[in-house]
């Protein structure tokens, strides 16, 4: 308000001064005389001042017009002038507007509109690092993969956009199923931007698919250093990768280095069942049963598992059934109420022909958590105690139709795997297999290979020492297992028919 009043007062003052000056000039005598071509012009004081002002304005206008003419000539000649800069700014504004419209169309899923705007922005703007990216993404949206690939290659030639170009080609190769080329491109992209999380994840996934365990461990370490992975998760996954390097530890020609990988995997994650089993077998091969026992006990404390029991049995393969039961106390006294512990005890007592004790070991497992393995054990117990064939066949029929119990299940796709592996065989995800009962339990298979693992193993061991088990009773137990397989095969044949 005060500023507006001040401006009004200043304006009035200027008008007043001009009027006062005009009045003074009109009252003043004299003037200016100008003679042009014999004609004399006499100007009064006020007229002289006005003529001077008009003359100054005319001179100023003349120079302006002259500079405009010079600028026009330079513009036509291709030189940079204010006029050329004006048109450049106008062109740039229209280019950025086309770029913005293209991005909006791309976000809206309008591929053709985005391509049109991208081409317009490409013509108006001389900035390929901006327009090429829009062109490539618009081409991908419209299905023009060739144009997208060509544009990504242009981006690769520019240092500022090389990462974007490599990443774009990498994604195209992934979509085409060319994992080998995609893995090499991911390595190049990660070399440009070592802390890029998405590229780290893609490279890790591709390395695990290609079984490049050493490279995968290096990528995993990069994720840890970048702060994208908690240390406990890193230790678990690093253990899985170390275990994968040692997966041939069970082979007779397994090298010392592979044994060390298994031991390292167990050190990194003691509760990883496959790592504990492999590390135990590595120590057994080195003649260190105490260390093998220590590893298996620690893993059993975390989670009782059949693989741990098998490895524990391998520590002393030539022991008698009674000796085995006594030695297995080191495991069975840990989590005695666990279902796996009770099943192992039942199997061991069946081999030792102590069928009442085997029944006591099972307890209420059959009623509360009955699965194929538990029912098959009950069939063996009934046969061992002299029950009729009808009773035995009844338990075998239940085993045939019962769920298999805990298995290796992928947490990503919920697929059931026959054995543990670092990568899911169905969806290819890394470190997603856990030992649990499936949400949709699988019915016992017709092969019967999952039934009575310790019993069958023990019978094979005892076949070389016939004095440990009476032949007649051994045949009974074998007959139970054979009956289970036979009944299962018959049912499977009926289903196929």
CSV table of C-alpha atoms in Angstrom, one decimal:
chain,number,residue,atom,x,y,z
A,1,UNK,CA,0.0,0.0,0.0
A,2,UNK,CA,2.7,2.5,1.0
A,3,UNK,CA,4.8,1.5,-2.1
A,4,UNK,CA,1.9,2.2,-4.4
A,5,UNK,CA,1.3,5.6,-2.8
A,6,UNK,CA,5.0,6.3,-3.1
A,7,UNK,CA,5.0,5.5,-6.8
A,8,UNK,CA,1.9,7.8,-7.4
A,9,UNK,CA,3.7,10.7,-5.6
A,10,UNK,CA,6.8,10.2,-7.7
A,11,UNK,CA,4.8,10.2,-10.9
A,12,UNK,CA,2.9,13.4,-9.9
A,13,UNK,CA,6.3,15.0,-9.0
A,14,UNK,CA,7.7,14.1,-12.4
A,15,UNK,CA,4.7,15.5,-14.2
A,16,UNK,CA,4.9,18.6,-12.1
A,17,UNK,CA,8.6,19.1,-12.9
A,18,UNK,CA,8.0,18.6,-16.6
A,19,UNK,CA,5.2,21.1,-16.6
A,20,UNK,CA,7.4,23.5,-14.7
A,21,UNK,CA,10.2,23.0,-17.1
A,22,UNK,CA,7.9,23.5,-20.1
A,23,UNK,CA,6.5,26.7,-18.6
A,24,UNK,CA,10.0,28.0,-17.9
A,25,UNK,CA,11.0,27.3,-21.5
A,26,UNK,CA,7.9,29.0,-22.9
A,27,UNK,CA,8.8,32.1,-20.8
A,28,UNK,CA,12.4,32.1,-22.0
A,29,UNK,CA,13.3,34.2,-25.0
A,30,UNK,CA,15.7,33.2,-27.8
A,31,UNK,CA,15.9,29.8,-29.5
A,32,UNK,CA,17.7,28.0,-32.4
A,33,UNK,CA,17.9,29.1,-36.0
A,34,UNK,CA,18.4,26.4,-38.7
A,35,UNK,CA,19.0,27.2,-42.4
A,36,UNK,CA,18.4,24.4,-44.9
A,37,UNK,CA,18.6,25.1,-48.7
A,38,UNK,CA,18.2,28.8,-48.2
A,39,UNK,CA,15.2,28.3,-45.9
A,40,UNK,CA,15.6,29.5,-42.4
A,41,UNK,CA,13.9,27.8,-39.5
A,42,UNK,CA,13.6,29.4,-36.1
A,43,UNK,CA,12.8,27.2,-33.1
A,44,UNK,CA,11.8,28.4,-29.7
A,45,UNK,CA,13.3,27.0,-26.5
A,46,UNK,CA,10.5,24.4,-26.0
A,47,UNK,CA,10.5,23.4,-29.7
A,48,UNK,CA,14.3,23.0,-29.6
A,49,UNK,CA,14.1,20.6,-26.7
A,50,UNK,CA,11.4,18.6,-28.4
A,51,UNK,CA,13.3,18.5,-31.6
A,52,UNK,CA,16.4,17.3,-29.8
A,53,UNK,CA,14.5,14.5,-28.2
A,54,UNK,CA,13.0,13.4,-31.5
A,55,UNK,CA,16.4,13.4,-33.0
A,56,UNK,CA,17.9,11.3,-30.3
A,57,UNK,CA,15.1,8.8,-30.7
A,58,UNK,CA,15.5,8.7,-34.4
A,59,UNK,CA,19.3,8.0,-34.1
A,60,UNK,CA,18.6,5.2,-31.5
A,61,UNK,CA,15.9,3.6,-33.8
A,62,UNK,CA,18.3,3.8,-36.7
A,63,UNK,CA,21.0,1.8,-34.9
A,64,UNK,CA,18.5,-0.8,-33.7
A,65,UNK,CA,17.3,-1.4,-37.2
A,66,UNK,CA,20.9,-1.6,-38.4
A,67,UNK,CA,21.8,-4.2,-35.8
A,68,UNK,CA,18.6,-6.2,-36.7
A,69,UNK,CA,19.7,-6.2,-40.3
A,70,UNK,CA,23.2,-7.3,-39.4
A,71,UNK,CA,21.8,-10.1,-37.1
A,72,UNK,CA,19.4,-11.3,-39.9
A,73,UNK,CA,22.3,-11.5,-42.3
A,74,UNK,CA,24.4,-13.4,-39.8
A,75,UNK,CA,21.4,-15.7,-39.1
A,76,UNK,CA,21.0,-16.4,-42.8
A,77,UNK,CA,24.7,-17.1,-42.9
A,78,UNK,CA,24.4,-19.7,-40.1
A,79,UNK,CA,26.3,-17.8,-37.4
A,80,UNK,CA,25.1,-17.8,-33.8
A,81,UNK,CA,23.1,-14.7,-33.0
A,82,UNK,CA,20.4,-13.6,-30.6
A,83,UNK,CA,17.9,-14.6,-33.3
A,84,UNK,CA,19.3,-18.1,-33.7
A,85,UNK,CA,19.4,-18.4,-29.9
A,86,UNK,CA,15.7,-17.5,-29.8
A,87,UNK,CA,14.8,-20.2,-32.2
A,88,UNK,CA,17.1,-22.7,-30.4
A,89,UNK,CA,15.3,-22.0,-27.1
A,90,UNK,CA,12.0,-22.4,-28.8
A,91,UNK,CA,13.1,-25.7,-30.3
A,92,UNK,CA,14.5,-26.9,-27.0
A,93,UNK,CA,11.3,-26.1,-25.2
A,94,UNK,CA,9.3,-28.1,-27.7
A,95,UNK,CA,11.8,-30.9,-27.5
A,96,UNK,CA,11.6,-31.1,-23.7
A,97,UNK,CA,7.8,-30.9,-23.9
A,98,UNK,CA,7.8,-33.9,-26.3
A,99,UNK,CA,10.2,-35.8,-24.0
A,100,UNK,CA,7.9,-35.1,-21.0
A,101,UNK,CA,4.8,-36.2,-23.0
A,102,UNK,CA,6.7,-39.4,-24.1
A,103,UNK,CA,7.5,-40.2,-20.5
A,104,UNK,CA,3.9,-39.7,-19.5
A,105,UNK,CA,2.7,-42.0,-22.4
A,106,UNK,CA,5.3,-44.6,-21.3
A,107,UNK,CA,4.1,-44.5,-17.7
A,108,UNK,CA,0.5,-44.8,-19.0
A,109,UNK,CA,1.3,-47.9,-21.1
A,110,UNK,CA,0.7,-46.1,-24.4
A,111,UNK,CA,3.6,-47.5,-26.4
A,112,UNK,CA,2.8,-46.0,-29.8
A,113,UNK,CA,2.2,-42.6,-28.4
A,114,UNK,CA,5.4,-42.8,-26.5
A,115,UNK,CA,7.3,-43.8,-29.6
A,116,UNK,CA,5.8,-40.9,-31.5
A,117,UNK,CA,6.8,-38.4,-28.8
A,118,UNK,CA,10.2,-40.1,-28.5
A,119,UNK,CA,10.9,-39.6,-32.2
A,120,UNK,CA,9.8,-36.0,-32.0
A,121,UNK,CA,12.0,-35.3,-29.0
A,122,UNK,CA,14.9,-37.0,-30.8
A,123,UNK,CA,14.6,-34.6,-33.7
A,124,UNK,CA,14.2,-31.5,-31.6
A,125,UNK,CA,16.8,-32.2,-28.9
A,126,UNK,CA,20.4,-33.0,-29.6
A,127,UNK,CA,20.7,-35.0,-26.4
A,128,UNK,CA,20.8,-38.8,-27.2
A,129,UNK,CA,21.6,-39.7,-23.6
A,130,UNK,CA,18.0,-38.6,-22.8
A,131,UNK,CA,16.0,-39.5,-26.0
A,132,UNK,CA,17.7,-42.8,-26.7
A,133,UNK,CA,16.5,-44.3,-23.4
A,134,UNK,CA,12.9,-43.2,-24.1
A,135,UNK,CA,13.1,-44.6,-27.6
A,136,UNK,CA,14.4,-47.9,-26.4
A,137,UNK,CA,11.8,-48.3,-23.7
A,138,UNK,CA,9.0,-47.2,-26.1
A,139,UNK,CA,10.3,-49.7,-28.7
A,140,UNK,CA,10.2,-52.5,-26.1
A,141,UNK,CA,6.6,-51.6,-25.2
A,142,UNK,CA,5.5,-51.7,-28.8
A,143,UNK,CA,7.3,-55.0,-29.4
A,144,UNK,CA,10.0,-53.6,-31.7
A,145,UNK,CA,12.9,-55.5,-30.0
A,146,UNK,CA,15.3,-54.8,-32.9
A,147,UNK,CA,15.0,-51.1,-32.6
A,148,UNK,CA,15.3,-51.3,-28.8
A,149,UNK,CA,18.5,-53.4,-29.1
A,150,UNK,CA,20.0,-51.0,-31.7
A,151,UNK,CA,19.2,-48.1,-29.4
A,152,UNK,CA,20.7,-49.8,-26.4
A,153,UNK,CA,23.9,-50.3,-28.4
A,154,UNK,CA,24.0,-46.6,-29.0
A,155,UNK,CA,23.7,-46.0,-25.3
A,156,UNK,CA,26.7,-48.4,-24.7
A,157,UNK,CA,29.0,-46.2,-26.8
A,158,UNK,CA,28.4,-43.2,-24.5
A,159,UNK,CA,30.3,-43.3,-21.2
A,160,UNK,CA,27.5,-41.5,-19.4
A,161,UNK,CA,24.9,-44.1,-20.5
A,162,UNK,CA,27.0,-47.2,-20.9
A,163,UNK,CA,25.5,-48.9,-17.8
A,164,UNK,CA,21.9,-48.2,-18.9
A,165,UNK,CA,22.7,-49.7,-22.3
A,166,UNK,CA,24.4,-52.8,-20.9
A,167,UNK,CA,21.5,-53.3,-18.5
A,168,UNK,CA,19.0,-53.0,-21.2
A,169,UNK,CA,20.6,-55.6,-23.4
A,170,UNK,CA,21.0,-57.8,-20.4
A,171,UNK,CA,17.3,-57.7,-19.8
A,172,UNK,CA,16.6,-58.5,-23.4
A,173,UNK,CA,18.8,-61.6,-23.2
A,174,UNK,CA,17.1,-62.7,-20.0
A,175,UNK,CA,13.7,-62.4,-21.8
A,176,UNK,CA,15.1,-64.5,-24.7
A,177,UNK,CA,16.3,-67.2,-22.3
A,178,UNK,CA,20.0,-66.6,-23.2
A,179,UNK,CA,21.2,-66.9,-19.6
A,180,UNK,CA,24.9,-67.3,-20.5
A,181,UNK,CA,25.1,-64.0,-22.4
A,182,UNK,CA,23.0,-62.3,-19.8
A,183,UNK,CA,25.4,-63.4,-17.1
A,184,UNK,CA,28.4,-61.9,-18.9
A,185,UNK,CA,26.5,-58.7,-19.4
A,186,UNK,CA,25.5,-58.6,-15.7
A,187,UNK,CA,29.2,-59.0,-14.8
A,188,UNK,CA,30.1,-56.0,-17.1
A,189,UNK,CA,27.2,-53.9,-15.7
A,190,UNK,CA,28.3,-54.7,-12.1
A,191,UNK,CA,31.9,-53.7,-13.0
A,192,UNK,CA,30.5,-50.3,-14.1
A,193,UNK,CA,28.3,-49.9,-11.0
A,194,UNK,CA,29.5,-52.3,-8.3
A,195,UNK,CA,26.8,-51.2,-5.7
A,196,UNK,CA,23.8,-51.6,-8.0
A,197,UNK,CA,21.5,-53.9,-6.0
A,198,UNK,CA,19.3,-55.1,-8.8
A,199,UNK,CA,22.2,-56.1,-11.0
A,200,UNK,CA,23.8,-57.9,-8.0
A,201,UNK,CA,20.6,-60.0,-7.5
A,202,UNK,CA,20.3,-60.8,-11.2
A,203,UNK,CA,24.0,-61.9,-11.4
A,204,UNK,CA,23.7,-64.0,-8.3
A,205,UNK,CA,20.7,-65.8,-9.6
A,206,UNK,CA,22.4,-66.4,-13.0
A,207,UNK,CA,25.6,-67.6,-11.3
A,208,UNK,CA,23.7,-70.1,-9.1
A,209,UNK,CA,21.8,-71.4,-12.2
A,210,UNK,CA,25.1,-71.9,-14.0
A,211,UNK,CA,26.6,-73.5,-10.8
A,212,UNK,CA,29.3,-70.9,-10.8
A,213,UNK,CA,29.6,-71.2,-7.0
A,214,UNK,CA,32.9,-69.2,-6.7
A,215,UNK,CA,31.5,-66.3,-8.6
A,216,UNK,CA,28.3,-66.4,-6.7
A,217,UNK,CA,30.2,-66.2,-3.4
A,218,UNK,CA,32.1,-63.2,-4.7
A,219,UNK,CA,28.8,-61.5,-5.7
A,220,UNK,CA,27.3,-62.4,-2.3
A,221,UNK,CA,30.3,-60.7,-0.6
A,222,UNK,CA,29.7,-57.6,-2.7
A,223,UNK,CA,26.1,-57.5,-1.5
A,224,UNK,CA,27.3,-57.7,2.1
A,225,UNK,CA,29.8,-54.9,1.6
A,226,UNK,CA,27.2,-52.7,-0.1
A,227,UNK,CA,24.9,-53.1,2.9
A,228,UNK,CA,22.1,-54.9,1.0
A,229,UNK,CA,22.3,-58.1,3.0
A,230,UNK,CA,22.2,-58.8,6.8
A,231,UNK,CA,25.2,-60.6,8.1
A,232,UNK,CA,23.2,-63.6,9.4
A,233,UNK,CA,21.6,-64.1,5.9
A,234,UNK,CA,25.0,-63.7,4.3
A,235,UNK,CA,26.5,-66.4,6.5
A,236,UNK,CA,23.6,-68.8,5.7
A,237,UNK,CA,23.8,-68.3,1.9
A,238,UNK,CA,27.6,-68.3,1.9
A,239,UNK,CA,27.3,-71.7,3.6
A,240,UNK,CA,24.9,-72.9,1.0
A,241,UNK,CA,27.3,-71.9,-1.8
A,242,UNK,CA,30.3,-73.5,0.0
A,243,UNK,CA,28.2,-76.6,0.4
A,244,UNK,CA,27.4,-76.5,-3.3
A,245,UNK,CA,31.2,-76.4,-4.1
A,246,UNK,CA,31.5,-79.6,-2.1
A,247,UNK,CA,28.5,-81.4,-3.3
A,248,UNK,CA,30.6,-84.3,-4.8
A,249,UNK,CA,32.0,-85.0,-1.3
A,250,UNK,CA,30.3,-88.4,-1.3
A,251,UNK,CA,32.2,-89.5,-4.4
A,252,UNK,CA,35.1,-91.8,-3.8
A,253,UNK,CA,37.4,-89.5,-5.7
A,254,UNK,CA,36.4,-86.4,-3.7
A,255,UNK,CA,39.5,-84.1,-3.3
A,256,UNK,CA,40.8,-82.7,-0.1
A,257,UNK,CA,39.7,-79.3,-1.2
A,258,UNK,CA,36.1,-80.5,-1.6
A,259,UNK,CA,36.2,-82.0,1.9
A,260,UNK,CA,37.4,-78.6,3.2
A,261,UNK,CA,34.5,-76.9,1.4
A,262,UNK,CA,32.0,-79.1,3.2
A,263,UNK,CA,33.6,-78.4,6.6
A,264,UNK,CA,33.7,-74.7,5.9
A,265,UNK,CA,30.0,-74.8,4.9
A,266,UNK,CA,29.2,-76.4,8.3
A,267,UNK,CA,31.3,-73.8,10.1
A,268,UNK,CA,29.4,-71.0,8.4
A,269,UNK,CA,26.0,-72.5,9.2
A,270,UNK,CA,26.0,-75.3,11.7
A,271,UNK,CA,22.2,-75.8,11.5
A,272,UNK,CA,22.3,-76.5,7.7
A,273,UNK,CA,21.5,-80.2,7.6
A,274,UNK,CA,23.2,-81.1,4.2
A,275,UNK,CA,26.3,-79.2,5.3
A,276,UNK,CA,26.5,-81.0,8.6
A,277,UNK,CA,26.0,-84.4,7.0
A,278,UNK,CA,28.7,-83.7,4.4
A,279,UNK,CA,31.1,-82.2,6.9
A,280,UNK,CA,30.6,-85.3,9.1
A,281,UNK,CA,31.4,-87.6,6.2
A,282,UNK,CA,34.5,-85.5,5.4
A,283,UNK,CA,35.7,-86.0,8.9
A,284,UNK,CA,34.9,-89.7,8.7
A,285,UNK,CA,37.0,-89.9,5.6
A,286,UNK,CA,39.8,-88.2,7.5
A,287,UNK,CA,39.5,-90.7,10.3
A,288,UNK,CA,38.1,-88.2,12.8
A,289,UNK,CA,34.9,-89.8,14.1
A,290,UNK,CA,34.8,-87.6,17.2
A,291,UNK,CA,34.6,-84.4,15.2
A,292,UNK,CA,31.9,-86.0,13.0
A,293,UNK,CA,29.9,-86.9,16.1
A,294,UNK,CA,30.2,-83.4,17.5
A,295,UNK,CA,29.0,-81.8,14.2
A,296,UNK,CA,26.0,-84.1,13.9
A,297,UNK,CA,25.0,-83.6,17.5
A,298,UNK,CA,25.0,-79.8,17.1
A,299,UNK,CA,22.9,-80.1,13.9
A,300,UNK,CA,20.5,-82.5,15.6
A,301,UNK,CA,20.0,-80.0,18.4
A,302,UNK,CA,18.9,-77.5,15.7
A,303,UNK,CA,16.7,-79.9,13.8
A,304,UNK,CA,16.5,-83.7,13.9
A,305,UNK,CA,16.7,-85.1,10.4
A,306,UNK,CA,17.0,-88.5,8.7
A,307,UNK,CA,20.2,-87.4,6.8
A,308,UNK,CA,21.9,-86.7,10.1
A,309,UNK,CA,21.0,-90.2,11.3
A,310,UNK,CA,22.3,-91.8,8.2
A,311,UNK,CA,25.6,-89.9,8.5
A,312,UNK,CA,25.8,-90.8,12.2
A,313,UNK,CA,25.3,-94.5,11.3
A,314,UNK,CA,28.3,-94.3,8.9
A,315,UNK,CA,30.6,-93.4,11.8
A,316,UNK,CA,30.7,-97.1,12.9
A,317,UNK,CA,29.3,-99.2,10.0
A,318,UNK,CA,30.3,-102.6,11.4
A,319,UNK,CA,28.7,-102.3,14.9
A,320,UNK,CA,25.9,-104.7,16.0
A,321,UNK,CA,22.3,-103.5,16.4
A,322,UNK,CA,22.6,-103.3,20.2
A,323,UNK,CA,25.9,-101.3,19.9
A,324,UNK,CA,24.2,-99.0,17.4
A,325,UNK,CA,21.3,-98.3,19.8
A,326,UNK,CA,23.7,-97.5,22.6
A,327,UNK,CA,25.8,-95.2,20.4
A,328,UNK,CA,22.7,-93.5,19.0
A,329,UNK,CA,21.8,-92.4,22.5
A,330,UNK,CA,24.0,-89.4,21.9
A,331,UNK,CA,21.4,-88.2,19.4
A,332,UNK,CA,18.1,-89.7,20.7
A,333,UNK,CA,18.5,-88.1,24.2
A,334,UNK,CA,18.3,-84.7,22.3
A,335,UNK,CA,14.7,-83.8,21.6
A,336,UNK,CA,13.4,-87.2,22.8
A,337,UNK,CA,9.8,-86.3,22.0
A,338,UNK,CA,10.6,-85.2,18.4
A,339,UNK,CA,8.9,-87.3,15.8
A,340,UNK,CA,12.1,-88.0,13.9
A,341,UNK,CA,13.8,-89.1,17.1
A,342,UNK,CA,11.1,-91.6,17.9
A,343,UNK,CA,11.0,-93.0,14.4
A,344,UNK,CA,14.8,-93.5,14.4
A,345,UNK,CA,14.5,-95.3,17.8
A,346,UNK,CA,11.7,-97.5,16.4
A,347,UNK,CA,13.8,-98.4,13.4
A,348,UNK,CA,16.9,-99.2,15.5
A,349,UNK,CA,14.9,-101.5,17.8
A,350,UNK,CA,13.3,-103.3,14.9
A,351,UNK,CA,16.7,-104.1,13.5
A,352,UNK,CA,17.7,-105.3,17.0
A,353,UNK,CA,14.5,-107.4,17.1
A,354,UNK,CA,13.2,-105.7,20.2
A,355,UNK,CA,9.7,-105.2,18.8
A,356,UNK,CA,8.0,-104.2,22.1
A,357,UNK,CA,10.6,-101.5,22.6
A,358,UNK,CA,10.1,-100.3,19.0
A,359,UNK,CA,6.3,-100.0,19.7
A,360,UNK,CA,7.0,-98.0,22.9
A,361,UNK,CA,9.4,-95.7,20.9
A,362,UNK,CA,6.6,-95.0,18.4
A,363,UNK,CA,4.1,-94.3,21.2
A,364,UNK,CA,1.3,-92.2,19.9
A,365,UNK,CA,3.1,-91.1,16.7
A,366,UNK,CA,0.8,-93.3,14.6
A,367,UNK,CA,-2.4,-91.8,16.1
A,368,UNK,CA,-1.3,-88.1,16.1
A,369,UNK,CA,1.2,-87.7,13.3
A,370,UNK,CA,0.9,-90.9,11.3
A,371,UNK,CA,2.6,-90.9,7.9
A,372,UNK,CA,3.8,-93.6,5.4
A,373,UNK,CA,7.0,-94.2,7.4
A,374,UNK,CA,5.3,-94.6,10.7
A,375,UNK,CA,2.7,-97.0,9.3
A,376,UNK,CA,5.4,-99.1,7.6
A,377,UNK,CA,7.3,-99.3,10.9
A,378,UNK,CA,4.1,-100.5,12.6
A,379,UNK,CA,3.7,-103.2,9.9
A,380,UNK,CA,7.2,-104.4,10.6
A,381,UNK,CA,6.5,-104.4,14.3
A,382,UNK,CA,3.3,-106.4,13.9
A,383,UNK,CA,5.1,-108.9,11.6
A,384,UNK,CA,7.9,-109.2,14.1
A,385,UNK,CA,5.5,-109.9,17.0
A,386,UNK,CA,3.8,-112.6,14.9
A,387,UNK,CA,0.6,-110.8,13.9
A,388,UNK,CA,-1.6,-112.1,11.1
A,389,UNK,CA,-1.1,-111.2,7.5
A,390,UNK,CA,-4.3,-109.2,7.5
A,391,UNK,CA,-3.1,-106.9,10.3
A,392,UNK,CA,0.2,-106.4,8.5
A,393,UNK,CA,-1.5,-105.7,5.2
A,394,UNK,CA,-3.8,-103.2,6.9
A,395,UNK,CA,-0.9,-101.2,8.1
A,396,UNK,CA,0.7,-101.4,4.7
A,397,UNK,CA,-2.5,-100.1,3.1
A,398,UNK,CA,-2.5,-97.2,5.4
A,399,UNK,CA,1.1,-96.5,4.5
A,400,UNK,CA,0.2,-96.5,0.9
A,401,UNK,CA,-2.5,-93.8,1.3
A,402,UNK,CA,-0.7,-91.7,4.0
A,403,UNK,CA,1.3,-88.5,3.4
A,404,UNK,CA,5.1,-88.9,3.2
A,405,UNK,CA,5.7,-86.4,6.1
A,406,UNK,CA,8.4,-83.7,6.1
A,407,UNK,CA,10.2,-83.2,2.8
A,408,UNK,CA,12.3,-80.6,1.1
A,409,UNK,CA,9.8,-77.9,0.0
A,410,UNK,CA,10.5,-74.7,-1.9
A,411,UNK,CA,9.2,-71.6,0.0
A,412,UNK,CA,8.9,-69.7,-3.3
A,413,UNK,CA,6.9,-72.1,-5.5
A,414,UNK,CA,6.0,-74.7,-2.8
A,415,UNK,CA,7.3,-77.5,-5.1
A,416,UNK,CA,8.4,-80.7,-3.3
A,417,UNK,CA,12.0,-81.7,-4.1
A,418,UNK,CA,13.4,-85.2,-3.9
A,419,UNK,CA,16.6,-84.0,-2.3
A,420,UNK,CA,18.1,-80.8,-1.0
A,421,UNK,CA,19.8,-78.5,-3.5
A,422,UNK,CA,21.0,-74.9,-3.5
A,423,UNK,CA,18.6,-74.0,-6.4
A,424,UNK,CA,14.9,-75.1,-6.7
A,425,UNK,CA,14.5,-77.4,-9.7
A,426,UNK,CA,11.1,-76.0,-10.4
A,427,UNK,CA,11.4,-72.2,-10.2
A,428,UNK,CA,15.2,-71.8,-10.1
A,429,UNK,CA,15.2,-69.7,-6.9
A,430,UNK,CA,18.2,-69.8,-4.7
A,431,UNK,CA,18.3,-71.1,-1.1
A,432,UNK,CA,14.5,-71.6,-0.7
A,433,UNK,CA,14.4,-75.3,0.2
A,434,UNK,CA,13.4,-76.0,3.8
A,435,UNK,CA,12.6,-79.3,5.6
A,436,UNK,CA,8.9,-79.2,6.5
A,437,UNK,CA,5.6,-81.0,6.0
A,438,UNK,CA,4.0,-79.7,2.7
A,439,UNK,CA,0.8,-77.7,2.9
A,440,UNK,CA,-0.7,-80.1,0.4
A,441,UNK,CA,0.9,-83.4,1.6
A,442,UNK,CA,2.1,-85.7,-1.1
A,443,UNK,CA,0.8,-89.3,-0.9
A,444,UNK,CA,3.4,-92.0,-0.5
A,445,UNK,CA,5.0,-92.9,-3.8
A,446,UNK,CA,5.0,-96.4,-5.3
A,447,UNK,CA,8.7,-96.8,-5.1
A,448,UNK,CA,8.9,-97.2,-1.3
A,449,UNK,CA,12.5,-95.9,-1.3
A,450,UNK,CA,11.7,-93.5,1.5
A,451,UNK,CA,10.5,-96.2,3.8
A,452,UNK,CA,12.7,-97.8,6.5
A,453,UNK,CA,16.0,-96.2,5.5
A,454,UNK,CA,17.9,-97.4,8.5
A,455,UNK,CA,16.3,-100.8,8.5
A,456,UNK,CA,17.2,-101.5,4.8
A,457,UNK,CA,20.7,-100.1,5.4
A,458,UNK,CA,21.2,-102.2,8.4
A,459,UNK,CA,20.0,-105.3,6.6
A,460,UNK,CA,22.4,-104.7,3.8
A,461,UNK,CA,25.2,-104.4,6.3
A,462,UNK,CA,24.1,-107.5,8.1
A,463,UNK,CA,23.9,-109.5,4.9
A,464,UNK,CA,27.7,-109.9,5.2
A,465,UNK,CA,27.4,-111.0,8.9
A,466,UNK,CA,24.6,-113.5,9.0
A,467,UNK,CA,25.3,-114.4,12.7
A,468,UNK,CA,24.0,-111.0,14.0
A,469,UNK,CA,20.4,-111.5,12.8
A,470,UNK,CA,18.5,-114.8,12.6
A,471,UNK,CA,17.7,-115.6,8.9
A,472,UNK,CA,14.0,-116.3,9.5
A,473,UNK,CA,13.3,-113.1,11.3
A,474,UNK,CA,15.4,-111.1,8.8
A,475,UNK,CA,13.3,-112.5,6.0
A,476,UNK,CA,10.2,-111.4,7.9
A,477,UNK,CA,11.4,-107.8,8.0
A,478,UNK,CA,12.4,-107.9,4.3
A,479,UNK,CA,9.1,-109.4,3.5
A,480,UNK,CA,7.3,-106.4,5.1
A,481,UNK,CA,9.3,-104.0,3.0
A,482,UNK,CA,8.8,-106.1,-0.1
A,483,UNK,CA,5.0,-106.3,0.6
A,484,UNK,CA,4.9,-102.5,1.0
A,485,UNK,CA,6.5,-102.0,-2.4
A,486,UNK,CA,4.3,-104.7,-4.0
A,487,UNK,CA,1.1,-103.2,-2.7
A,488,UNK,CA,2.2,-99.7,-3.8
A,489,UNK,CA,3.0,-101.0,-7.3
A,490,UNK,CA,-0.3,-102.7,-7.7
A,491,UNK,CA,-2.2,-99.5,-6.6
A,492,UNK,CA,-0.1,-97.5,-9.0
A,493,UNK,CA,-0.9,-99.9,-11.9
A,494,UNK,CA,-4.6,-99.7,-11.1
A,495,UNK,CA,-4.5,-95.9,-11.2
A,496,UNK,CA,-2.8,-95.9,-14.6
A,497,UNK,CA,-5.3,-98.4,-15.9
